[in-house]
PDB file of C-alpha atoms in Angstrom:
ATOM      1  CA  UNK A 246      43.172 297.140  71.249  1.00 44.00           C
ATOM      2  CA  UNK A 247      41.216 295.949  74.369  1.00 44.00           C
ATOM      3  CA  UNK A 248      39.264 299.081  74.172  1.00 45.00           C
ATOM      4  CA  UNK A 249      38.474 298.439  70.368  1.00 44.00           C
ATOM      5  CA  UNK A 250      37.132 294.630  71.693  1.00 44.00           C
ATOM      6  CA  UNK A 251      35.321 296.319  74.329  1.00 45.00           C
ATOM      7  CA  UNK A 252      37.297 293.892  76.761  1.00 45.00           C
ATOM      8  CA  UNK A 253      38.481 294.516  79.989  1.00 46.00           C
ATOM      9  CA  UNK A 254      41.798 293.091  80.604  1.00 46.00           C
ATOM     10  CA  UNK A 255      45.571 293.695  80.757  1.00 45.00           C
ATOM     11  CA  UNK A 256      47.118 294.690  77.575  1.00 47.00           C
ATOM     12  CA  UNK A 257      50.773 293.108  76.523  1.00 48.00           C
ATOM     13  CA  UNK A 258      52.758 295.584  78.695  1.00 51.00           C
ATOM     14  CA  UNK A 259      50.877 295.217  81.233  1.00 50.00           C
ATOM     15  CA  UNK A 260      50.632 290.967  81.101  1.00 52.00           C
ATOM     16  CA  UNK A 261      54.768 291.425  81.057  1.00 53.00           C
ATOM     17  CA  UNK A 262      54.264 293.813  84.404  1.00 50.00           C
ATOM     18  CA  UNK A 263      52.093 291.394  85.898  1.00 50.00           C
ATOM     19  CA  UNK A 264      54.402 288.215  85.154  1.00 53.00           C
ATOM     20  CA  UNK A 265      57.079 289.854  86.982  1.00 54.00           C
ATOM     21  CA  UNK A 266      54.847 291.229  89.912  1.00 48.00           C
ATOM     22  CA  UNK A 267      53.243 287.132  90.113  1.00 50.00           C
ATOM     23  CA  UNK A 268      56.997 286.082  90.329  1.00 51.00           C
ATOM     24  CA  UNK A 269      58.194 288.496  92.711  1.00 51.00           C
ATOM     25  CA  UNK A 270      54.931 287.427  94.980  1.00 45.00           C
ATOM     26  CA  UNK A 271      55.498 284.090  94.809  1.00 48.00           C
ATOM     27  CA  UNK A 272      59.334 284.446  96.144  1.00 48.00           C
ATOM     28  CA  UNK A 273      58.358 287.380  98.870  1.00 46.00           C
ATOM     29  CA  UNK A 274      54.898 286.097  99.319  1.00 46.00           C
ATOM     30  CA  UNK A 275      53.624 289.767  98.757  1.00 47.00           C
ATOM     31  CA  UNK A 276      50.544 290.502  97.033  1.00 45.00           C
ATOM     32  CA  UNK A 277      50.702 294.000  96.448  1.00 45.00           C
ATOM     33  CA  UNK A 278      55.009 293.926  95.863  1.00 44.00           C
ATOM     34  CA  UNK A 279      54.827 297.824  96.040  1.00 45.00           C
ATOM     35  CA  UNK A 280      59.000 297.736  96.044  1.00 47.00           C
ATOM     36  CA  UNK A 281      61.356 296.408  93.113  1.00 48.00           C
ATOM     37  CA  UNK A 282      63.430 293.395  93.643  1.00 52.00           C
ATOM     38  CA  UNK A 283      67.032 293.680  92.870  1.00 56.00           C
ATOM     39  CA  UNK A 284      68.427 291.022  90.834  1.00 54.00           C
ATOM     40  CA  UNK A 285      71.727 289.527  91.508  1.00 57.00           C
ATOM     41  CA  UNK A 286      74.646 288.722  89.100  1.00 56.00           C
ATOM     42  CA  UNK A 287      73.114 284.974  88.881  1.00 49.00           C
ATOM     43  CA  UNK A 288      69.832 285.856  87.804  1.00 54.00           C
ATOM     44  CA  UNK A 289      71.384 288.637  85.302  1.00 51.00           C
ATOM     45  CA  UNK A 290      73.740 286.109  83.493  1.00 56.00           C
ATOM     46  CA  UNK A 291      70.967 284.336  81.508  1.00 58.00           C
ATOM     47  CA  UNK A 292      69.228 287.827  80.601  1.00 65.00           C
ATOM     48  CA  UNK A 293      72.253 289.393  78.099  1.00 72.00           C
ATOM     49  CA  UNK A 294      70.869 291.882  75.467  1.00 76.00           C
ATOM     50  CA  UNK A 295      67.963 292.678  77.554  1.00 78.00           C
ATOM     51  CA  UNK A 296      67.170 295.918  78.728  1.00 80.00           C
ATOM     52  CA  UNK A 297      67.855 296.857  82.604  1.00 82.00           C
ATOM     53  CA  UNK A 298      64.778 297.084  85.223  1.00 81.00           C
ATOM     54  CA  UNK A 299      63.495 300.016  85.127  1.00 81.00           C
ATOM     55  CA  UNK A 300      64.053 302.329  88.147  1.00 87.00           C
ATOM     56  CA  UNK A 301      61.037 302.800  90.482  1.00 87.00           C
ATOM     57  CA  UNK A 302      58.082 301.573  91.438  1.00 84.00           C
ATOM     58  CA  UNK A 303      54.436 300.712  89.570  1.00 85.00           C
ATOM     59  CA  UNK A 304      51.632 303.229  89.333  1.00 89.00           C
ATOM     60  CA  UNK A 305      48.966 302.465  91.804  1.00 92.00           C
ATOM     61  CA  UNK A 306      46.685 301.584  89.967  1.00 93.00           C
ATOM     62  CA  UNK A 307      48.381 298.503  88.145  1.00 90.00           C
ATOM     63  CA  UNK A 308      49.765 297.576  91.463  1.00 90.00           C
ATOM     64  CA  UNK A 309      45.419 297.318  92.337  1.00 93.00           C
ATOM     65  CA  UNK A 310      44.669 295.574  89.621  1.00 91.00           C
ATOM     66  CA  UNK A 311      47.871 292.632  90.109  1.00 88.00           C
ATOM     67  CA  UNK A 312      46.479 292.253  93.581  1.00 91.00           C
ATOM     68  CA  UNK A 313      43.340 292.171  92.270  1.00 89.00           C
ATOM     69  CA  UNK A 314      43.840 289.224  90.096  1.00 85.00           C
ATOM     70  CA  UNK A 315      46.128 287.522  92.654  1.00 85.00           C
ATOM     71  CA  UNK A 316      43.490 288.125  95.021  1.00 85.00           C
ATOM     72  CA  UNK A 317      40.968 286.767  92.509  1.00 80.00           C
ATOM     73  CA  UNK A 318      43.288 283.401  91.413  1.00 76.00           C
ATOM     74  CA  UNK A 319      44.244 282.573  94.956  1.00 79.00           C
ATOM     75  CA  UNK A 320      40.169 282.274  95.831  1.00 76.00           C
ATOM     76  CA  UNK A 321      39.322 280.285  92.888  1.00 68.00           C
ATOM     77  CA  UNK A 322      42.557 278.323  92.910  1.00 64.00           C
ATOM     78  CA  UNK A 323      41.396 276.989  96.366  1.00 65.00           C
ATOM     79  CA  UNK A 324      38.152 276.210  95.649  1.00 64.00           C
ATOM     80  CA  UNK A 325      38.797 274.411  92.510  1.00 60.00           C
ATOM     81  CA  UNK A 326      42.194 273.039  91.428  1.00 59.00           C
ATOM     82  CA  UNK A 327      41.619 273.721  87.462  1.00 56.00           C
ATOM     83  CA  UNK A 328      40.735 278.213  88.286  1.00 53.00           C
ATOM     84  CA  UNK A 329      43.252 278.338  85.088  1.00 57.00           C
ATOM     85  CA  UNK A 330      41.353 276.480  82.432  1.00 62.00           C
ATOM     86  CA  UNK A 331      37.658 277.913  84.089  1.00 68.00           C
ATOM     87  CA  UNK A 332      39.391 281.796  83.058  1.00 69.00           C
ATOM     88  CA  UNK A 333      40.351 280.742  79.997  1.00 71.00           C
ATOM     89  CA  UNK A 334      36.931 279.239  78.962  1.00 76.00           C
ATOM     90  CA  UNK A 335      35.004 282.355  80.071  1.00 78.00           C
ATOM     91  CA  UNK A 336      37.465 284.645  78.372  1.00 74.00           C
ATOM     92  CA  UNK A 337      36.901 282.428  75.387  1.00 76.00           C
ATOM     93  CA  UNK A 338      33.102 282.599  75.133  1.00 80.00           C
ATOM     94  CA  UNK A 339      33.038 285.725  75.396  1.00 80.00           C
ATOM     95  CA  UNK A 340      31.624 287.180  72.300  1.00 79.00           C
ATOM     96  CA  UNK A 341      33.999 289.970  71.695  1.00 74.00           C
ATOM     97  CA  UNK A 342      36.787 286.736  71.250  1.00 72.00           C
ATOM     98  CA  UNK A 343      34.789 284.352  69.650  1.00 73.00           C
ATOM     99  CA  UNK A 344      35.659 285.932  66.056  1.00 75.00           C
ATOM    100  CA  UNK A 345      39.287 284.180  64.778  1.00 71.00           C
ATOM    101  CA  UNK A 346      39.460 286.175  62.381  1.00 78.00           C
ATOM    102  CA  UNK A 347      39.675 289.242  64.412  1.00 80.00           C
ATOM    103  CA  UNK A 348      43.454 289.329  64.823  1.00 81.00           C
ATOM    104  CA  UNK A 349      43.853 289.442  60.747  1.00 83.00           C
ATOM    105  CA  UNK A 350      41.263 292.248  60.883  1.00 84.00           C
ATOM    106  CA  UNK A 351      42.472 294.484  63.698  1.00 85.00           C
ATOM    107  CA  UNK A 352      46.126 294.031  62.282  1.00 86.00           C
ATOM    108  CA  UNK A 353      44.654 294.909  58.911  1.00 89.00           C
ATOM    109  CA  UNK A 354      43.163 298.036  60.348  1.00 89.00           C
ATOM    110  CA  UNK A 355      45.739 299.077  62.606  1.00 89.00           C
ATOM    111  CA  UNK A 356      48.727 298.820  60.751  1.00 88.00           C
ATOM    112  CA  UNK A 357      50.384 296.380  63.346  1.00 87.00           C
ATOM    113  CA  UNK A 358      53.969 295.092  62.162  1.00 84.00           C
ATOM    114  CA  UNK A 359      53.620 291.034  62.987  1.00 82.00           C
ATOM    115  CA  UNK A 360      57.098 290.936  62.685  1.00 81.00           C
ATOM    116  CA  UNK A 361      58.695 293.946  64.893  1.00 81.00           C
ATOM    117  CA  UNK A 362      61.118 292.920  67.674  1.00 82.00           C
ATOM    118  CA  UNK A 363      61.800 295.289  70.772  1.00 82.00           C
ATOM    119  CA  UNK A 364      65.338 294.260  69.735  1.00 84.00           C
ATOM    120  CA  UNK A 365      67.236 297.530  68.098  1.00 83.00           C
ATOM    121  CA  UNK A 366      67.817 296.631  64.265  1.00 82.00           C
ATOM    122  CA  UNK A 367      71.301 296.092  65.113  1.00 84.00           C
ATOM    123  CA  UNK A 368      70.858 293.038  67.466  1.00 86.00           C
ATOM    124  CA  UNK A 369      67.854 291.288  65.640  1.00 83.00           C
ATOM    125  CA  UNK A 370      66.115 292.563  62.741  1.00 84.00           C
ATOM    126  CA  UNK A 371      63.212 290.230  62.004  1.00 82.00           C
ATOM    127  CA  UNK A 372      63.046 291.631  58.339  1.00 82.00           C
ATOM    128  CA  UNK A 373      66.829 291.032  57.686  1.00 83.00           C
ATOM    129  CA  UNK A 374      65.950 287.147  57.617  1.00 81.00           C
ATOM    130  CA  UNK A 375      65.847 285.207  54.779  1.00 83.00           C
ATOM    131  CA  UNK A 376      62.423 283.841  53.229  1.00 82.00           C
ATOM    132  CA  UNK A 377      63.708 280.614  53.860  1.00 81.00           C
ATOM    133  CA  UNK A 378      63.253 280.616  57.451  1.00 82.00           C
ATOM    134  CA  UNK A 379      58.986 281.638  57.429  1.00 82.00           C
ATOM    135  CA  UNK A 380      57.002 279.047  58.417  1.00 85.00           C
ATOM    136  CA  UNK A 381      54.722 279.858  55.234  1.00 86.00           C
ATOM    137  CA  UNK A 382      57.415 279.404  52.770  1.00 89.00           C
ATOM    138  CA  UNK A 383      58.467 275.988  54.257  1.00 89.00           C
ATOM    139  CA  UNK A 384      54.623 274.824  54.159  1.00 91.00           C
ATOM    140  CA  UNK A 385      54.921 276.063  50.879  1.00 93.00           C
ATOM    141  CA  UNK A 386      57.958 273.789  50.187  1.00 93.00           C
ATOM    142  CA  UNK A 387      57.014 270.954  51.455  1.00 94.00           C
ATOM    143  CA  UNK A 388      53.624 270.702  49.699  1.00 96.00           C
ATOM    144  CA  UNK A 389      55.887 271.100  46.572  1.00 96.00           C
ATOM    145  CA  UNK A 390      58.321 268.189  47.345  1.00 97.00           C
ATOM    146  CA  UNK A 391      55.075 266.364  48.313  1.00 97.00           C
ATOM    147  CA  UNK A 392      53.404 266.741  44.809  1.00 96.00           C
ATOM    148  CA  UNK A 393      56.942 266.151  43.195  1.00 96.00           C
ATOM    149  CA  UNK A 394      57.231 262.729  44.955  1.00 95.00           C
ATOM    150  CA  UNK A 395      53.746 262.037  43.923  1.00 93.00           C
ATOM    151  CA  UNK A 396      54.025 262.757  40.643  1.00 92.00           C
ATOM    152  CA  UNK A 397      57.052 260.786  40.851  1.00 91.00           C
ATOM    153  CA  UNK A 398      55.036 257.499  42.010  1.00 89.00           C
ATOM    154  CA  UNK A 399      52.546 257.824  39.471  1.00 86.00           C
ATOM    155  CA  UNK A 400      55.070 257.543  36.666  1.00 84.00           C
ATOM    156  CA  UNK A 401      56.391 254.963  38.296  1.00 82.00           C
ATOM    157  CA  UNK A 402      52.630 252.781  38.513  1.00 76.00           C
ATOM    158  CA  UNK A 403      52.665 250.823  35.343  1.00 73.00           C
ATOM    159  CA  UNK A 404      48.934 250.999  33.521  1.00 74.00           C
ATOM    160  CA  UNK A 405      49.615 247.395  31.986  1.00 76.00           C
ATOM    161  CA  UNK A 406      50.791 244.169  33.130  1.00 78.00           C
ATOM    162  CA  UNK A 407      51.790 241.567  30.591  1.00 80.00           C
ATOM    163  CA  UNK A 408      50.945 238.259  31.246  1.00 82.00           C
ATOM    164  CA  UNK A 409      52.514 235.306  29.541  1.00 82.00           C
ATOM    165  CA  UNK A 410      51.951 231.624  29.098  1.00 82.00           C
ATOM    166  CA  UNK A 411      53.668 229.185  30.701  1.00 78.00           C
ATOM    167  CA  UNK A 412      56.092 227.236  28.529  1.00 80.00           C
ATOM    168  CA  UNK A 413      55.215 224.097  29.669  1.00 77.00           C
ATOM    169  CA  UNK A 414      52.601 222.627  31.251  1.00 69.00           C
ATOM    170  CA  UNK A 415      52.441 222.308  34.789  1.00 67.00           C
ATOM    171  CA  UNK A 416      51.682 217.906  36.152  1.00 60.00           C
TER     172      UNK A 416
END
């Protein structure tokens, strides 16, 4: 997809890659973390149903383009304490991301399923769930009970108060 944008940055598997490499630098203080960490029974009680690490190490070439980045946040993190937000508003003004329509587009074109899971079927199937739990068919609900209870109100409204007399005259 980052080809089709003419952008040049990580795609998903490699944000995922770099999100573990940033993690494992931060607790061995290694910017190029060439080896894998092993994880101990602690860390793996809070990942069940995920798939195990896989064995080996990263091509060189992602491995240069983490340190890269590292490299890259660690300079403008101490020059400025907000390097974050100043990456995020160059990779938004970029033209190629300006478009927000481009996601419906290039899902459109591409035949991308918004809804797939790296789950197998049998764990979580993100088609088995009922249409009751979308966030468009609630929006859709609620706008219904909204006009209901409106509707309801306006009945309610009278069009014509009645005044009467008094009975006796006030002293």
């Amino acid at each position: 997809m980052s080809a089709l944008l003419g952008l040049d940055y990580a795609t998903s598997d490699d944000d995922e890659l770099q999100e573990q490499t940033i993690n494992e630098c931060e607790i061995t203080g290694d910017a190029t973390a060439t080896t894998a960490r092993t994880t101990t029974q602690d860390e793996e009680d809070g990942l069940d149903g995920l798939p195990a690490e896989p064995p080996g190490a990263a091509a060189p070439e992602v491995q240069a383009r983490i340190a890269r980045f590292l490299d890259m946040q660690r300079v403008s993190s101490s020059q400025d304490q907000c390097a974050i937000p100043r990456f995020q508003t160059s990779l938004q003004s970029k033209k190629e991301v300006a478009n927000p329509y481009i996601l419906d587009k290039v899902v459109a074109y591409f035949g991308i399923d918004e809804l797939h899971s790296n789950f197998s079927r049998d764990v979580f199937d993100p088609h088995g769930l009922a249409l009751h739990e979308f966030s468009d068919h609630l929006a859709m609900e609620q706008k219904r009970r909204a006009d209901e209870r409106q509707q309801q109100q306006l009945a309610r409204t009278r069009s014509h108060i009645p005044f009467v007399s008094a009975k006796q005259p006030s002293a």
